[in-house]
Short mmCIF file of C-alpha atoms in Angstrom, two decimals:
data_model
loop_
_atom_site.label_atom_id
_atom_site.label_comp_id
_atom_site.label_asym_id
_atom_site.label_seq_id
_atom_site.Cartn_x
_atom_site.Cartn_y
_atom_site.Cartn_z
CA MET A 16 -14.74 -39.38 -7.69
CA SER A 17 -11.92 -40.53 -10.00
CA ASP A 18 -7.93 -41.73 -8.63
CA VAL A 19 -5.43 -39.99 -10.07
CA GLN A 20 -1.74 -41.35 -10.91
CA VAL A 21 0.51 -39.09 -9.37
CA GLU A 22 4.20 -39.82 -9.85
CA LEU A 23 6.74 -37.70 -7.69
CA THR A 24 10.45 -38.20 -6.67
CA VAL A 25 11.04 -38.33 -2.90
CA ASN A 26 14.47 -38.12 -1.52
CA GLY A 27 16.28 -39.03 -4.90
CA GLN A 28 14.53 -41.84 -5.57
CA ALA A 29 11.22 -42.12 -7.56
CA ARG A 30 7.60 -42.70 -6.61
CA THR A 31 4.40 -43.51 -8.02
CA ALA A 32 0.86 -44.34 -7.13
CA THR A 33 -2.60 -44.25 -7.31
CA VAL A 34 -4.24 -41.53 -5.02
CA GLN A 35 -7.71 -39.91 -3.99
CA PRO A 36 -7.22 -36.36 -5.40
CA ARG A 37 -8.06 -35.15 -1.88
CA LEU A 38 -4.87 -37.05 -0.57
CA THR A 39 -2.70 -34.91 1.19
CA LEU A 40 0.99 -34.22 0.26
CA ALA A 41 1.52 -35.64 4.38
CA ASP A 42 -0.43 -38.66 3.67
CA PHE A 43 1.15 -39.78 0.71
CA LEU A 44 4.41 -39.64 2.31
CA ARG A 45 3.39 -41.14 5.13
CA GLU A 46 0.86 -43.72 4.01
CA GLU A 47 2.04 -44.11 0.48
CA CYS A 48 6.10 -44.56 0.88
CA ARG A 49 5.95 -45.20 4.08
CA LEU A 50 7.97 -42.22 5.65
CA THR A 51 6.74 -41.82 8.78
CA GLY A 52 9.16 -38.56 10.07
CA THR A 53 6.74 -36.18 8.38
CA HIS A 54 4.40 -35.24 11.54
CA LEU A 55 0.95 -34.06 11.37
CA GLY A 56 -0.73 -32.06 14.31
CA CYS A 57 -3.13 -29.53 13.01
CA GLU A 58 -3.82 -30.52 9.33
CA HIS A 59 -5.21 -27.29 9.06
CA GLY A 60 -1.50 -25.47 8.22
CA VAL A 61 -0.56 -23.98 11.49
CA CYS A 62 1.67 -25.55 13.42
CA GLY A 63 4.05 -26.58 10.63
CA ALA A 64 4.66 -29.95 11.96
CA CYS A 65 4.63 -31.61 8.08
CA THR A 66 6.77 -29.52 6.64
CA VAL A 67 8.77 -31.08 3.88
CA LEU A 68 10.84 -29.09 1.01
CA VAL A 69 8.62 -29.07 -2.39
CA ASP A 70 11.47 -28.72 -5.22
CA GLY A 71 13.68 -27.25 -2.70
CA GLU A 72 10.89 -24.52 -1.02
CA ALA A 73 9.61 -26.00 2.91
CA VAL A 74 5.60 -25.92 2.37
CA ARG A 75 3.79 -27.28 4.53
CA SER A 76 2.65 -31.16 3.48
CA CYS A 77 -0.64 -30.60 4.62
CA LEU A 78 -1.38 -27.48 2.36
CA VAL A 79 -0.59 -29.56 -0.71
CA PHE A 80 -2.94 -31.99 -1.84
CA ALA A 81 -0.28 -34.84 -3.81
CA VAL A 82 -1.43 -34.81 -6.57
CA GLN A 83 -0.56 -30.90 -7.07
CA ALA A 84 3.11 -32.00 -6.28
CA ALA A 85 2.72 -34.17 -9.15
CA GLY A 86 6.80 -34.19 -11.37
CA SER A 87 8.10 -32.57 -8.14
CA GLU A 88 11.37 -33.45 -5.71
CA VAL A 89 10.45 -33.53 -1.72
CA THR A 90 12.14 -33.84 0.69
CA THR A 91 11.92 -35.05 4.02
CA VAL A 92 13.48 -35.05 7.07
CA GLU A 93 14.34 -38.29 6.85
CA GLY A 94 16.26 -36.86 3.58
CA LEU A 95 18.28 -34.44 5.11
CA GLY A 96 20.14 -36.28 7.72
CA GLY A 97 23.87 -38.60 6.02
CA PRO A 98 22.76 -42.45 4.59
CA ASP A 99 24.24 -44.04 7.69
CA GLY A 100 21.82 -41.94 9.78
CA GLU A 101 23.92 -39.04 10.77
CA LEU A 102 22.64 -36.26 12.25
CA SER A 103 22.54 -33.42 9.72
CA PRO A 104 24.33 -30.07 11.26
CA VAL A 105 20.43 -28.38 12.35
CA GLN A 106 19.53 -31.56 13.83
CA ALA A 107 22.96 -32.21 15.47
CA ALA A 108 22.41 -28.90 16.02
CA LEU A 109 18.67 -28.92 18.00
CA ARG A 110 20.27 -32.28 19.78
CA ASP A 111 23.30 -30.01 21.33
CA CYS A 112 20.90 -27.11 22.16
CA HIS A 113 17.59 -29.61 24.12
CA GLY A 114 16.06 -27.66 20.99
CA LEU A 115 13.82 -30.69 21.37
CA GLN A 116 12.04 -32.35 24.07
CA CYS A 117 9.02 -35.21 23.18
CA GLY A 118 10.43 -35.04 19.48
CA PHE A 119 6.88 -34.26 17.84
CA CYS A 120 7.22 -31.07 15.88
CA THR A 121 11.18 -31.46 15.54
CA PRO A 122 10.51 -32.50 11.97
CA GLY A 123 9.44 -29.38 10.68
CA PHE A 124 11.67 -27.38 13.01
CA VAL A 125 15.00 -29.84 11.11
CA VAL A 126 13.69 -29.35 7.23
CA SER A 127 12.64 -25.16 7.87
CA ILE A 128 15.46 -24.57 9.22
CA THR A 129 17.30 -26.10 6.81
CA ALA A 130 15.57 -23.97 3.92
CA PHE A 131 15.99 -21.20 5.98
CA LEU A 132 19.47 -21.44 6.73
CA ARG A 133 20.60 -22.19 3.55
CA ASP A 134 18.79 -19.29 2.62
CA ASN A 135 20.03 -16.57 4.77
CA PRO A 136 23.39 -18.45 6.73
CA ARG A 137 23.72 -15.28 8.99
CA PRO A 138 20.56 -14.61 10.33
CA THR A 139 20.19 -11.94 12.75
CA ASP A 140 18.24 -12.75 16.07
CA GLN A 141 15.13 -11.19 14.53
CA GLU A 142 14.60 -13.04 11.09
CA THR A 143 15.32 -16.40 12.43
CA ARG A 144 12.43 -15.35 15.15
CA GLU A 145 10.60 -14.98 12.15
CA ALA A 146 11.36 -17.80 10.82
CA LEU A 147 11.03 -20.15 13.04
CA SER A 148 7.42 -18.10 14.56
CA GLY A 149 5.50 -20.56 11.57
CA THR A 150 6.20 -23.78 13.46
CA LEU A 151 4.92 -24.62 16.69
CA CYS A 152 6.14 -26.64 19.64
CA ARG A 153 4.97 -27.27 23.28
CA CYS A 154 7.34 -28.47 25.07
CA THR A 155 10.69 -26.15 24.46
CA GLY A 156 9.66 -23.41 24.41
CA TYR A 157 11.58 -22.46 21.24
CA GLN A 158 14.82 -21.10 22.94
CA GLY A 159 16.34 -24.18 22.69
CA ILE A 160 15.78 -24.22 18.91
CA LEU A 161 16.59 -20.94 18.69
CA ARG A 162 20.03 -21.43 20.29
CA ALA A 163 20.21 -24.41 18.18
CA VAL A 164 19.68 -22.28 14.71
CA GLN A 165 22.74 -20.20 15.97
CA GLN A 166 25.04 -22.91 16.33
CA ALA A 167 23.79 -24.65 13.31
CA ALA A 168 24.40 -21.13 10.98
CA GLY A 169 27.89 -20.76 13.09
CA ALA A 170 28.72 -24.84 12.00
CA GLU A 171 27.08 -23.59 8.49
CA THR A 172 29.51 -21.14 8.27
CA ALA A 173 32.79 -22.54 9.51
CA ARG A 174 32.63 -25.28 6.77
CA MET B 13 -9.57 -33.85 9.57
CA LYS B 14 -9.22 -34.70 5.65
CA PRO B 15 -11.07 -32.73 2.99
CA ALA B 16 -14.37 -33.93 1.79
CA ALA B 17 -13.53 -36.07 -1.47
CA PHE B 18 -13.45 -34.00 -5.12
CA ASP B 19 -12.58 -34.69 -8.67
CA TYR B 20 -8.95 -32.94 -10.20
CA HIS B 21 -8.62 -30.83 -12.99
CA ALA B 22 -5.18 -29.64 -14.54
CA PRO B 23 -6.30 -27.30 -17.34
CA GLY B 24 -3.24 -26.30 -19.26
CA THR B 25 -4.88 -23.34 -20.67
CA VAL B 26 -6.53 -20.62 -19.31
CA GLU B 27 -9.54 -21.41 -22.08
CA GLU B 28 -9.65 -24.53 -20.98
CA ALA B 29 -10.09 -23.45 -17.09
CA VAL B 30 -12.92 -21.88 -18.01
CA ALA B 31 -14.65 -23.86 -19.54
CA LEU B 32 -13.99 -26.39 -16.91
CA LEU B 33 -15.91 -23.58 -14.44
CA ALA B 34 -19.11 -22.66 -17.08
CA GLU B 35 -19.35 -26.64 -17.66
CA LEU B 36 -19.50 -27.53 -14.11
CA GLY B 37 -21.10 -24.26 -12.03
CA ASP B 38 -21.12 -24.09 -8.52
CA ASP B 39 -19.56 -27.55 -7.93
CA ALA B 40 -16.58 -26.12 -9.26
CA LYS B 41 -13.83 -24.06 -7.20
CA VAL B 42 -10.40 -22.42 -8.41
CA LEU B 43 -7.24 -24.16 -6.38
CA ALA B 44 -4.62 -21.88 -7.40
CA GLY B 45 -1.33 -22.18 -4.51
CA GLY B 46 -4.41 -23.36 -1.96
CA GLN B 47 -3.10 -21.41 1.81
CA SER B 48 -6.75 -20.57 2.28
CA LEU B 49 -9.08 -22.76 0.53
CA ILE B 50 -7.18 -26.19 1.87
CA PRO B 51 -7.97 -25.13 5.32
CA MET B 52 -10.99 -24.43 4.37
CA LEU B 53 -11.58 -27.63 2.97
CA ALA B 54 -10.20 -29.43 5.59
CA LEU B 55 -11.40 -28.35 8.62
CA ARG B 56 -14.66 -29.11 6.47
CA LEU B 57 -16.10 -25.02 6.38
CA THR B 58 -17.02 -25.63 2.24
CA ALA B 59 -15.95 -28.62 0.01
CA PHE B 60 -16.45 -28.53 -4.17
CA ASP B 61 -16.78 -31.68 -6.26
CA HIS B 62 -14.33 -30.14 -8.37
CA LEU B 63 -11.25 -28.07 -8.14
CA VAL B 64 -9.30 -27.07 -10.91
CA ASP B 65 -5.92 -26.24 -10.34
CA VAL B 66 -4.70 -23.39 -12.80
CA CYS B 67 -0.92 -23.07 -11.08
CA ARG B 68 -0.02 -25.29 -14.11
CA ILE B 69 -1.31 -22.30 -16.38
CA PRO B 70 1.87 -20.78 -18.12
CA GLU B 71 -0.31 -17.58 -18.59
CA LEU B 72 -0.67 -17.54 -14.80
CA GLN B 73 3.07 -17.55 -14.21
CA GLY B 74 5.92 -14.55 -14.29
CA VAL B 75 6.46 -10.64 -13.85
CA GLN B 76 6.06 -8.22 -16.43
CA GLN B 77 7.36 -4.62 -16.34
CA ARG B 78 4.32 -3.17 -18.17
CA ASP B 79 3.37 0.78 -19.11
CA GLY B 80 6.05 1.80 -16.19
CA GLY B 81 3.47 -0.44 -13.61
CA VAL B 82 4.12 -4.43 -12.76
CA ARG B 83 2.13 -7.05 -14.49
CA ILE B 84 1.89 -10.01 -12.13
CA GLY B 85 0.35 -13.09 -12.91
CA ALA B 86 -1.94 -14.90 -11.07
CA ALA B 87 0.08 -18.11 -9.86
CA VAL B 88 3.07 -16.66 -9.09
CA ARG B 89 4.40 -17.54 -5.30
CA HIS B 90 4.67 -15.05 -2.46
CA ALA B 91 8.14 -15.45 -2.40
CA GLN B 92 8.29 -14.74 -6.08
CA VAL B 93 6.38 -11.52 -5.31
CA GLY B 94 8.61 -10.91 -2.14
CA THR B 95 12.00 -11.05 -3.91
CA SER B 96 10.81 -9.25 -7.41
CA PRO B 97 13.00 -7.08 -8.55
CA GLU B 98 10.89 -5.82 -11.50
CA VAL B 99 7.89 -5.30 -8.06
CA ALA B 100 10.24 -3.61 -6.02
CA ALA B 101 10.70 -0.87 -8.48
CA ALA B 102 7.57 -0.34 -9.66
CA ALA B 103 4.86 -1.31 -6.10
CA PRO B 104 7.46 -0.70 -3.37
CA LEU B 105 4.66 -1.30 -1.23
CA LEU B 106 3.23 -4.58 -2.11
CA THR B 107 7.23 -5.60 -1.89
CA LEU B 108 6.83 -4.03 1.82
CA ALA B 109 3.30 -5.65 2.27
CA THR B 110 5.19 -9.60 1.75
CA PRO B 111 6.95 -10.25 4.86
CA LEU B 112 3.44 -10.25 6.57
CA VAL B 113 2.04 -12.47 5.02
CA GLY B 114 1.89 -15.76 6.93
CA HIS B 115 4.72 -16.62 7.33
CA PHE B 116 7.67 -17.60 5.05
CA GLN B 117 6.68 -21.68 4.20
CA ILE B 118 2.88 -20.61 3.43
CA ARG B 119 4.79 -17.43 1.22
CA ASN B 120 6.58 -20.46 -1.12
CA ARG B 121 3.18 -21.65 -1.94
CA GLY B 122 0.38 -18.51 -1.93
CA THR B 123 -0.19 -16.95 -4.97
CA LEU B 124 -1.17 -13.17 -5.37
CA GLY B 125 -3.94 -14.32 -7.70
CA GLY B 126 -5.78 -16.57 -4.71
CA ALA B 127 -4.99 -14.21 -2.40
CA ILE B 128 -6.75 -11.71 -4.09
CA ALA B 129 -9.47 -13.57 -5.15
CA HIS B 130 -9.98 -14.94 -1.83
CA ALA B 131 -11.12 -11.25 -0.93
CA ASP B 132 -9.77 -11.45 2.66
CA PRO B 133 -9.91 -8.29 4.10
CA ALA B 134 -7.49 -8.91 6.76
CA ALA B 135 -5.16 -10.06 4.55
CA GLU B 136 -2.44 -7.36 2.84
CA TYR B 137 -2.43 -8.10 -0.70
CA PRO B 138 -6.02 -7.25 -0.97
CA ALA B 139 -5.44 -3.62 0.50
CA ALA B 140 -1.78 -3.24 -1.40
CA ALA B 141 -4.50 -3.52 -4.42
CA LEU B 142 -7.10 -0.95 -3.70
CA ALA B 143 -4.63 1.07 -2.65
CA LEU B 144 -2.10 1.54 -5.86
CA ASP B 145 -5.34 1.08 -8.36
CA ALA B 146 -4.51 -2.45 -9.40
CA THR B 147 -6.49 -3.57 -11.94
CA MET B 148 -7.47 -7.40 -12.40
CA ASP B 149 -7.65 -9.48 -15.61
CA ILE B 150 -10.35 -11.62 -15.57
CA ALA B 151 -11.20 -14.50 -17.90
CA SER B 152 -14.39 -16.22 -18.99
CA PRO B 153 -15.53 -18.30 -21.94
CA THR B 154 -17.07 -15.43 -23.48
CA GLY B 155 -13.95 -13.81 -23.31
CA ARG B 156 -11.20 -11.03 -21.82
CA ARG B 157 -12.33 -8.44 -19.59
CA THR B 158 -10.46 -5.48 -16.73
CA LEU B 159 -12.18 -4.59 -13.13
CA THR B 160 -9.96 -1.61 -10.90
CA ALA B 161 -9.76 -3.25 -8.17
CA GLN B 162 -12.85 -0.97 -6.54
CA GLU B 163 -14.70 -2.46 -8.81
CA PHE B 164 -13.37 -6.35 -7.44
CA PHE B 165 -13.81 -5.65 -4.12
CA THR B 166 -17.13 -6.01 -3.33
CA ASP B 167 -17.95 -8.02 -0.23
CA LEU B 168 -17.01 -10.20 3.14
CA TRP B 169 -14.56 -12.71 0.68
CA THR B 170 -16.52 -11.91 -2.35
CA THR B 171 -15.78 -10.40 -5.58
CA ALA B 172 -17.21 -9.15 -8.69
CA MET B 173 -16.30 -12.45 -10.70
CA GLU B 174 -18.64 -14.60 -11.94
CA PRO B 175 -18.18 -18.43 -10.92
CA ASP B 176 -17.14 -19.43 -14.85
CA GLU B 177 -15.27 -16.59 -14.72
CA MET B 178 -11.52 -16.58 -13.22
CA LEU B 179 -8.22 -14.30 -12.27
CA VAL B 180 -5.18 -14.17 -15.26
CA GLY B 181 -3.07 -11.34 -13.64
CA VAL B 182 -2.85 -8.15 -11.78
CA THR B 183 -1.34 -4.90 -13.04
CA PHE B 184 0.12 -2.48 -10.06
CA PRO B 185 0.49 1.31 -11.87
CA ALA B 186 3.65 2.71 -10.38
CA TRP B 187 4.13 5.69 -9.00
CA GLY B 188 6.31 8.15 -9.78
CA GLY B 189 8.48 11.39 -8.33
CA ARG B 190 8.79 11.54 -4.49
CA SER B 191 7.00 8.77 -3.08
CA GLY B 192 7.00 6.61 -0.45
CA PHE B 193 5.24 3.19 0.91
CA ALA B 194 5.64 1.79 4.47
CA VAL B 195 2.74 -1.15 5.78
CA GLU B 196 2.45 -1.15 9.55
CA GLU B 197 -0.25 -4.18 10.97
CA PHE B 198 -1.05 -5.07 15.00
CA ALA B 199 -1.25 -8.71 14.89
CA ARG B 200 -1.30 -10.80 18.21
CA ARG B 201 1.63 -13.21 16.97
CA HIS B 202 4.31 -12.59 13.66
CA GLY B 203 2.04 -14.32 10.87
CA ASP B 204 -1.23 -13.61 11.83
CA TYR B 205 -3.88 -12.58 10.69
CA ALA B 206 -3.38 -8.93 11.58
CA ILE B 207 -6.52 -7.24 14.38
CA ALA B 208 -6.21 -3.65 11.53
CA GLY B 209 -3.08 -2.72 9.65
CA ALA B 210 -2.65 -0.02 6.92
CA GLU B 211 -0.70 -0.12 3.26
CA VAL B 212 0.54 3.85 2.78
CA ALA B 213 1.62 5.27 0.40
CA VAL B 214 2.45 9.42 -0.65
CA GLU B 215 4.16 10.90 -2.87
CA LEU B 216 4.93 14.75 -2.52
CA ASP B 217 5.76 17.75 -4.67
CA GLU B 218 8.68 19.39 -5.20
CA THR B 219 7.42 21.99 -1.74
CA ASP B 220 7.00 19.10 0.06
CA ARG B 221 3.71 19.05 -0.21
CA VAL B 222 1.45 16.68 -0.64
CA ARG B 223 1.13 15.63 -4.55
CA ARG B 224 -1.31 12.13 -3.77
CA CYS B 225 -1.77 9.91 -1.06
CA ALA B 226 -3.15 6.23 -1.04
CA ILE B 227 -4.19 4.26 2.03
CA GLY B 228 -5.29 1.01 2.05
CA LEU B 229 -6.82 -0.28 5.17
CA VAL B 230 -6.66 -4.13 6.52
CA ALA B 231 -9.15 -5.75 8.81
CA LEU B 232 -10.99 -2.76 9.09
CA GLY B 233 -14.61 -3.86 6.86
CA PRO B 234 -16.36 -6.37 4.82
CA THR B 235 -14.16 -5.22 2.08
CA PRO B 236 -10.30 -3.81 1.85
CA GLU B 237 -11.16 -0.45 2.76
CA ARG B 238 -9.88 2.99 0.64
CA PRO B 239 -10.97 6.19 3.32
CA ARG B 240 -11.12 8.46 0.10
CA GLU B 241 -12.24 11.35 1.34
CA ALA B 242 -8.90 11.38 3.87
CA GLU B 243 -6.41 11.14 1.00
CA ALA B 244 -8.71 14.11 -0.61
CA GLU B 245 -8.12 16.38 2.28
CA LEU B 246 -4.15 15.93 2.53
CA VAL B 247 -3.66 16.45 -1.45
CA GLY B 248 -2.24 19.74 -1.47
CA ARG B 249 -1.21 20.11 1.85
CA PRO B 250 2.85 21.10 3.07
CA VAL B 251 3.53 17.56 4.55
CA SER B 252 5.63 19.28 7.55
CA GLU B 253 2.05 20.70 8.77
CA ILE B 254 0.10 17.34 8.91
CA ASP B 255 0.07 16.07 12.07
CA PRO B 256 0.03 12.02 11.42
CA ALA B 257 -2.32 11.35 14.37
CA GLU B 258 -5.35 13.66 12.07
CA VAL B 259 -4.37 11.01 9.43
CA GLY B 260 -5.85 8.12 11.42
CA ARG B 261 -8.45 10.18 13.14
CA LEU B 262 -9.33 10.81 9.03
CA ALA B 263 -9.15 7.44 8.04
CA MET B 264 -10.94 6.23 10.51
CA ALA B 265 -13.26 8.32 10.11
CA GLY B 266 -15.43 7.22 7.28
CA LEU B 267 -15.69 3.93 7.92
CA THR B 268 -20.01 2.28 9.16
CA ALA B 269 -19.05 -1.33 9.40
CA VAL B 270 -15.70 -2.34 11.47
CA THR B 271 -16.50 -5.48 12.62
CA SER B 272 -16.11 -6.73 16.27
CA ASP B 273 -14.79 -10.48 16.78
CA GLY B 274 -12.43 -12.26 19.31
CA ASN B 275 -9.85 -10.25 18.47
CA GLY B 276 -11.10 -6.54 19.19
CA SER B 277 -14.01 -4.99 19.13
CA ALA B 278 -14.99 -2.31 16.25
CA ASP B 279 -13.73 0.85 19.05
CA TYR B 280 -10.07 -1.00 19.90
CA ARG B 281 -10.35 -2.40 15.55
CA ARG B 282 -10.70 2.11 14.63
CA ARG B 283 -8.37 2.32 17.83
CA VAL B 284 -5.34 0.46 16.58
CA GLY B 285 -6.39 1.43 13.37
CA ALA B 286 -5.55 5.07 13.16
CA ALA B 287 -2.88 4.11 15.07
CA MET B 288 -1.28 1.75 12.32
CA VAL B 289 -1.90 4.41 9.18
CA ALA B 290 -0.05 7.20 11.93
CA ARG B 291 2.84 4.79 12.29
CA ALA B 292 2.58 3.81 8.76
CA TRP B 293 2.16 7.74 7.30
CA THR B 294 5.23 8.86 9.14
CA ARG B 295 6.50 5.85 7.31
CA ALA B 296 6.57 6.57 4.38
CA VAL B 297 6.90 10.47 4.32
CA ALA B 298 10.11 9.95 5.57
CA ASP B 299 11.14 6.89 2.82
CA ALA B 300 9.21 9.92 0.25
CA SER B 301 11.73 13.06 1.87
CA THR B 302 14.65 10.73 1.56
CA GLU B 303 14.04 10.29 -2.65
CA GLY B 304 15.33 14.63 -2.09
CA ALA B 305 13.62 17.17 -3.83
CA ALA B 306 13.71 18.17 -7.49
#
């Protein structure tokens, strides 16, 4: 089995690595780029913890091989906050609304909610629930996360 | 889990892709969006020595109006199908079905051609293709051919394509006149595969009789199903005299291979299926009626 060279951009930085084709984008980010903010839960596309942006669109990085993302611009949760660690509006809202407990699923929620609110800045409650349904949280019962989306939507609109 | 090792190929043209498939035989599989294939590889339900990624082939991209209908490249992603004005104009049933496919993160990667070639009877696009009489453009090393949806879906996850063939695009003919469309599904959670579902298209004539109708059934057999006898019984009748519950019963009458599994018995699926058909019929008729009498 032949290795492949993968060149892509992660959080604005060019990255190149020679990897097995079976390496998922999630493992590429964690192991080759040492960006461990992207979490792997189920590794088969159910839990949503590994969600990242590929060319701006939220996708499950466990369901993309790194080689498929060659040439793409990838944004992980590390790329969403400020350079000095300042929380993004979505991250701040999750903290304010107790939208996390153990935090394992949180990177997936942060990335998914960021893309969702960019495309739909004033979502209805039903739209928000549908958007959140692709990511699993076993701690919060989702109500805090739902409030965080509403707060972040308000904050974005107030800007 | 991690997928077994494989060699990766990214051909630039359809001809290169089918030549690879012919050369590699059963050891190769087409990789499109990967939203069904990669989980199966990760769970080690299947393994291939070679994956042929077709998403970088320009011919598989794009949505075009064609002969009043719409032609969708096999590698067009669900998100693009769902927001395409050309699709909404020619095949509104497809637009309505799209939000029910997985979650938005899945729809950003999954492709129309991948969903149709995967031929999952519980999936939305195969049933829509069958209901709308879509045609499949298929390439092989010896040339091109076109199959109707009825010819294409042959069994569970099985199509009429040979191992060295690939789906290039799908054409959906438009429905004209006073047409209405609706999709109804029942799943335990949003984004799950439906326990049963129905995709209904109906066209009314100027006297409010059914000019034609099509019913695509989801998760009610080994393939997407289409109860053509039920459709034939409804054509020509005044729509106001059709009881939606009767449509549901008719649509279930001819089904012979409804599956039982952990999500429900065959009997339960039929009851859910009848209810989904009735609901979709009601909404499709209402949608057609708003088109106004000619």
